[in-house]
Amino acid sequence: MKKISKGMLMTALICGAVYLGGSPVYASELQEFSLDEYVVTAARTETKLVDTPANITVVDAQTIEDRHYQDVSEVLKDVPGATVLDTGVGTFEKAIKLNGDERVLVLIDGRRVSTDMGLTNSARASVDMNQLPDINLIERIEVLKGAGGALYGSDAVGGVINIITKKTDVAYGNVYVGVGSNGTKDYSAMYSGKEGKTGFIVSASQYSQDYYKYKDKKSGSTKRWDYPSDYENNKITFRLDQELSDVSNLTIGYDYSKYDGMSPSSSGYNSQEKETQNIYAKYDWTLNDEDNGYIQYYHNELDYTNLGIYDIYGSPLTVGYISEKTNGVDIQQELTINDSNKLVIGANWRKADVKTKGDNNYDESIDNVSFFVTDTWEFIPTWTLNTGVRYDNHNKAGNEITMSAGLNKKFNDASHAYFNWSQVFKAPNADDLYYYSDMGAWYGIYKGNQNLKPETGDTWTLGYASDITEKTSFGINYFESNLDDAINYLEVAPLLHEANNVDKQKKRGMELTLSHKLNNNTKLQASYTYIKVENNDKGLGYKRDHKYMPNNYRVGINYNENKFDANLWLRYGSGGDTIDRGYNTAYLESNFITVDLSLTYKPVENISIFAKAYNLFNEAYADFAGAYNGSYNYPAQSRRFIVGAEYKF
């Protein structure tokens, strides 16, 4: 009966949306952007969405503010085609998937922050979302779904997330305070200003939670973890922008984050600490009043300590340390050939020194040099062809040339159809090659493989988007991805798991999006995403990957009138695998539904008071597959609330 009621609810919401508005929405409109807006991620140069042959979602600062998102991972949970692997537990990592793929490149203002090591819980992912910039620094987030390997390199198989921070051209500041369930405390402050030709921005934040509560699927009761589950996340950012001339600018900056606390598990708890420090400098210029170029240097440091599983006496059973220091240089120049043709040429160099201690001991370096050229050509009025070629020289994976092509047909300023294709080259990360961990009798040994080959293949997307009326927008796309030599851990002997190149991996799916303004105060938004992932391990035939919920629905209603703003968001997943196909792999139910609510009141222009509810109906579910003896290994947090205020000046 429960499953029937959930299906009926989703059908009613989607059908009601179509009845009220007509048709599904383009992803960018869903985030308050129109097809006439500009993006920079898809072609490495500024282009209008309507001229871009790609599936892109843009989340702007106003949307972030209205919905009172707490961090980047929470923003991405509302993006169609994106899945956040959130164990929900303490200091455990949060990874992102785009189009069902964890191989996602994450940039901040076009600067790489993805690591060359790989995450401990999501080996194909390269960024812990907990370490990304404080939410109040963000001007917008561009999410490119579909391979960007020919443009951005090895990690951009599933897509690219480019976090674009606020400018320093005006004086602006805010102070934010929030408190909530489970001892939650959330504080932040930022200020930007400009004196003459010098601009600056500074930000600091702290988020902490005293303990973790969840609704247990087996008993149906809301519980607090038996072990300590407190954690804290501190972040500091400073950036200086100096105008050197009318056509050149110098930026230097520093980002710091420290995330530490406990991560409880069924057998004890881990004490973990993760610290990042990123230093960067960028010199940019403009040629001929239209062609932008830049050279930038970045130094990223990651230090991670895991005291492992504690025994009943409070002593750590294992101790692990990870250190990665990455230095990189990027250079890029736009070249306008004529009114209908623009080139972008560039080069990248990156070297990562990775050290680990504990069960997993290695000290290695990974470096890569690459060159790329892209061409945007309007060869016939309203028809644009985007092409790209990239050469990579990777010290572990060898040399590779990858290409991409995209075709865009603009019907008018509010509608377009597109097709894009890209080759894939994904070098093994450091853990793929060198990882080793003995996890005992329950989990066995996991080890890397220095004989791995790079993952190769191609991916393509076909789509259409239209702002049908001033009130209604529509979007649809279909994508496929086919990889050879995809890397995965296989059980090569009892309790011995080794990284291997499986024969094949394929992904396919579709995305429907909808937005309709019911009236001047109320807006309805909805999306449906289908993703199917299959692996063919050593020629044994394609089998569905059980870690994915293939069907994902999102429905949101926004109401805004004068000083009051309300947002209700529903997320529904279905089709999860309830059959255990390996130790702790299944979902306990094939579907789940969760609802979030945010309310904001502005008594005066520069003060906001808000309240937000997560998992409003206290659903027992998990974003991260894995269950044992009727309970989830990584249950999502139970119903919780946060209230707070923000002051702008």
XYZ file of C-alpha atoms in Angstrom, residues 98-403:
306
model
C 26.436 13.409 -13.138
C 24.490 11.233 -15.565
C 25.238 8.293 -13.273
C 29.024 8.810 -13.356
C 31.310 9.693 -10.439
C 34.105 10.773 -12.796
C 33.245 14.461 -12.490
C 35.655 17.396 -12.722
C 35.048 20.199 -10.202
C 36.358 23.715 -10.853
C 36.296 26.958 -8.887
C 36.349 29.938 -11.256
C 37.730 27.574 -13.889
C 40.516 26.363 -11.568
C 40.799 22.636 -10.877
C 40.163 21.436 -7.306
C 39.647 17.723 -8.084
C 42.333 15.517 -6.576
C 44.440 12.849 -8.280
C 43.938 10.368 -5.473
C 40.268 9.403 -5.477
C 37.896 9.304 -2.518
C 37.925 6.478 0.001
C 34.191 5.655 -0.189
C 33.663 6.540 -3.866
C 36.806 5.498 -5.707
C 35.893 7.015 -9.081
C 35.075 10.424 -7.570
C 37.785 13.025 -6.957
C 36.190 15.725 -4.759
C 34.710 15.637 -1.283
C 31.822 18.110 -1.456
C 32.421 19.021 2.204
C 35.590 20.870 1.170
C 34.055 23.207 -1.429
C 33.687 26.986 -0.925
C 31.317 28.517 1.570
C 27.890 28.991 0.041
C 27.782 32.773 0.598
C 30.737 33.255 -1.782
C 28.991 31.746 -4.793
C 27.623 33.843 -7.646
C 26.425 30.858 -9.638
C 27.104 27.166 -10.269
C 27.239 25.830 -13.820
C 26.626 22.076 -14.111
C 27.612 20.587 -17.481
C 26.189 17.067 -17.834
C 27.959 14.906 -20.392
C 31.633 14.286 -21.060
C 33.946 17.284 -21.212
C 37.130 15.288 -21.597
C 38.295 16.864 -24.849
C 37.890 20.294 -23.244
C 38.945 19.645 -19.654
C 40.835 16.373 -19.513
C 40.792 13.074 -17.721
C 38.266 13.546 -14.916
C 35.399 15.097 -16.898
C 33.748 11.829 -18.015
C 30.357 12.459 -16.410
C 30.582 16.220 -16.695
C 31.961 19.402 -15.164
C 30.852 21.501 -12.193
C 32.166 25.069 -12.311
C 31.608 27.088 -9.126
C 31.847 30.780 -9.993
C 32.449 33.085 -7.041
C 31.278 36.641 -6.475
C 33.110 39.625 -7.901
C 34.742 42.359 -5.848
C 33.493 45.340 -7.852
C 31.019 46.557 -5.197
C 31.022 46.883 -1.424
C 28.881 44.126 0.034
C 28.711 42.072 3.219
C 26.526 39.723 5.216
C 26.411 37.982 8.579
C 24.510 34.739 9.010
C 23.547 32.725 12.127
C 21.612 29.455 12.221
C 20.820 26.901 14.944
C 18.866 23.677 14.768
C 18.222 20.044 15.579
C 20.908 17.703 16.903
C 22.956 20.600 18.245
C 23.424 22.219 14.824
C 25.209 25.582 14.781
C 25.923 27.437 11.536
C 27.781 30.781 11.441
C 29.230 32.726 8.531
C 30.332 36.229 7.574
C 31.741 37.741 4.406
C 32.651 41.150 3.059
C 33.838 42.438 -0.292
C 34.884 45.920 -1.267
C 36.867 47.979 -3.701
C 39.205 50.927 -3.210
C 40.381 52.489 -6.451
C 41.629 49.635 -8.603
C 41.949 47.143 -5.735
C 39.113 44.794 -4.800
C 38.998 42.176 -2.076
C 36.717 39.565 -0.557
C 37.059 37.764 2.774
C 34.843 35.051 4.214
C 34.754 32.799 7.284
C 32.272 30.122 8.343
C 31.742 27.346 10.861
C 29.196 24.534 10.750
C 28.924 21.977 13.536
C 26.579 19.247 14.724
C 26.698 17.536 18.125
C 25.175 14.193 17.227
C 23.436 12.251 14.490
C 19.878 10.910 14.469
C 18.190 8.667 11.931
C 14.999 6.686 11.505
C 15.798 2.980 11.603
C 14.110 1.044 8.810
C 13.917 -2.178 10.781
C 12.338 -0.896 14.011
C 10.592 2.176 12.605
C 11.892 4.260 15.497
C 14.076 7.383 15.411
C 17.456 6.684 16.989
C 20.628 8.452 17.966
C 23.915 6.786 17.043
C 25.279 4.732 19.935
C 28.766 6.055 19.212
C 29.949 9.707 19.114
C 28.857 11.395 15.878
C 29.815 15.063 16.320
C 31.657 16.980 13.607
C 32.704 20.506 12.654
C 33.585 22.235 9.396
C 35.563 25.511 9.337
C 36.339 27.538 6.198
C 38.268 30.737 5.430
C 38.680 32.490 2.083
C 40.603 35.584 1.056
C 40.933 36.987 -2.472
C 42.533 40.150 -3.830
C 41.781 41.560 -7.309
C 44.058 44.246 -8.741
C 43.298 46.122 -11.965
C 46.655 46.566 -13.697
C 45.254 48.373 -16.733
C 42.048 48.762 -18.685
C 42.614 45.323 -20.229
C 44.478 43.329 -17.565
C 43.900 42.130 -14.012
C 45.767 40.159 -11.334
C 44.022 37.902 -8.798
C 45.590 36.139 -5.842
C 43.699 34.054 -3.322
C 43.761 31.573 -0.460
C 41.120 28.996 0.546
C 41.292 27.000 3.772
C 38.994 24.329 5.171
C 39.202 21.919 8.068
C 36.597 19.220 8.554
C 36.896 16.934 11.583
C 34.854 14.796 13.928
C 33.401 11.319 14.217
C 31.953 8.945 11.645
C 30.005 6.194 13.386
C 29.507 2.778 11.838
C 27.862 -0.468 12.859
C 31.136 -1.749 14.327
C 32.413 1.361 16.105
C 33.469 4.783 14.908
C 36.214 6.642 13.099
C 37.860 9.858 14.198
C 38.690 11.763 11.021
C 40.283 15.076 10.148
C 40.532 16.551 6.661
C 42.343 19.827 5.950
C 42.724 21.620 2.615
C 44.740 24.704 1.698
C 44.578 26.155 -1.816
C 46.732 29.050 -3.002
C 46.311 30.532 -6.469
C 47.247 33.445 -8.695
C 45.737 34.437 -12.027
C 46.722 37.074 -14.555
C 44.099 37.756 -17.206
C 43.934 40.105 -20.161
C 41.770 41.125 -23.101
C 42.996 41.430 -26.677
C 41.253 43.535 -29.340
C 38.490 44.448 -26.873
C 36.930 40.972 -27.165
C 39.379 38.072 -26.818
C 40.040 37.050 -23.226
C 43.129 35.191 -22.092
C 44.768 34.179 -18.854
C 47.572 32.320 -17.166
C 47.102 30.926 -13.679
C 49.050 28.965 -11.101
C 47.530 26.932 -8.271
C 48.860 24.954 -5.336
C 46.374 22.615 -3.627
C 47.121 20.719 -0.416
C 45.051 17.941 1.163
C 45.903 16.337 4.506
C 43.663 13.584 5.824
C 43.921 11.598 9.059
C 41.729 8.588 9.849
C 42.125 6.952 13.252
C 40.138 3.982 12.012
C 37.689 1.822 13.948
C 37.805 2.348 17.702
C 37.569 -0.660 19.989
C 35.447 -0.834 23.163
C 38.298 0.676 25.202
C 38.540 3.788 23.031
C 41.836 2.914 21.335
C 42.207 3.138 17.562
C 42.741 -0.168 15.787
C 44.159 1.427 12.650
C 45.696 4.767 11.805
C 45.877 6.180 8.290
C 47.351 9.377 6.849
C 46.974 10.842 3.379
C 48.763 13.842 1.912
C 48.390 15.248 -1.594
C 50.174 18.344 -2.859
C 49.279 19.476 -6.367
C 50.901 22.224 -8.430
C 49.350 23.306 -11.703
C 49.604 25.921 -14.449
C 46.868 26.762 -16.981
C 47.092 29.103 -19.957
C 44.280 29.955 -22.359
C 43.629 32.475 -25.150
C 40.540 33.246 -27.218
C 41.086 34.203 -30.875
C 38.256 35.693 -32.936
C 38.710 34.694 -36.577
C 35.661 36.596 -37.824
C 32.107 37.399 -36.720
C 31.080 33.744 -36.940
C 34.211 31.878 -35.852
C 36.167 31.865 -32.573
C 39.054 29.654 -31.426
C 40.172 28.872 -27.885
C 43.696 27.490 -27.491
C 45.420 26.492 -24.295
C 47.715 24.232 -22.305
C 47.732 22.693 -18.819
C 50.426 21.227 -16.601
C 49.732 19.481 -13.314
C 51.831 17.456 -10.868
C 50.420 15.727 -7.784
C 52.616 14.252 -5.050
C 50.615 11.717 -3.026
C 51.760 10.062 0.200
C 49.904 7.628 2.445
C 50.778 5.908 5.714
C 49.053 3.131 7.649
C 47.780 -0.067 6.055
C 47.934 1.789 2.759
C 51.534 2.948 2.207
C 52.808 4.610 -0.952
C 54.665 7.721 -2.055
C 54.090 8.514 -5.717
C 53.824 11.396 -8.175
C 51.312 11.827 -10.980
C 51.847 14.459 -13.648
C 50.101 15.410 -16.859
C 50.778 17.884 -19.675
C 48.017 18.713 -22.150
C 47.261 20.996 -25.099
C 43.827 21.769 -26.518
C 42.079 23.728 -29.274
C 38.332 24.398 -29.548
C 36.457 26.063 -32.379
C 32.997 27.673 -32.258
C 31.755 28.242 -35.809
C 28.371 29.581 -36.949
C 28.679 28.046 -40.402
C 25.072 28.883 -41.373
C 22.895 31.498 -39.634
C 21.342 29.846 -36.530
C 23.548 26.727 -36.952
C 26.682 26.419 -34.785
C 29.354 23.731 -34.807
C 31.624 23.318 -31.765
C 34.685 21.115 -32.207
C 37.619 20.338 -29.949
C 40.813 18.305 -29.853
C 43.066 17.596 -26.868
C 46.432 15.933 -26.418
C 47.389 14.483 -23.005
C 50.764 13.159 -21.894
C 50.214 11.332 -18.596
C 53.158 9.752 -16.800
C 51.103 6.688 -15.725
C 48.636 6.308 -18.601
C 50.678 7.397 -21.627
C 49.728 9.684 -24.517
C 46.210 10.148 -25.837
C 44.344 12.372 -28.307
C 40.633 12.974 -27.686
C 38.115 14.868 -29.814
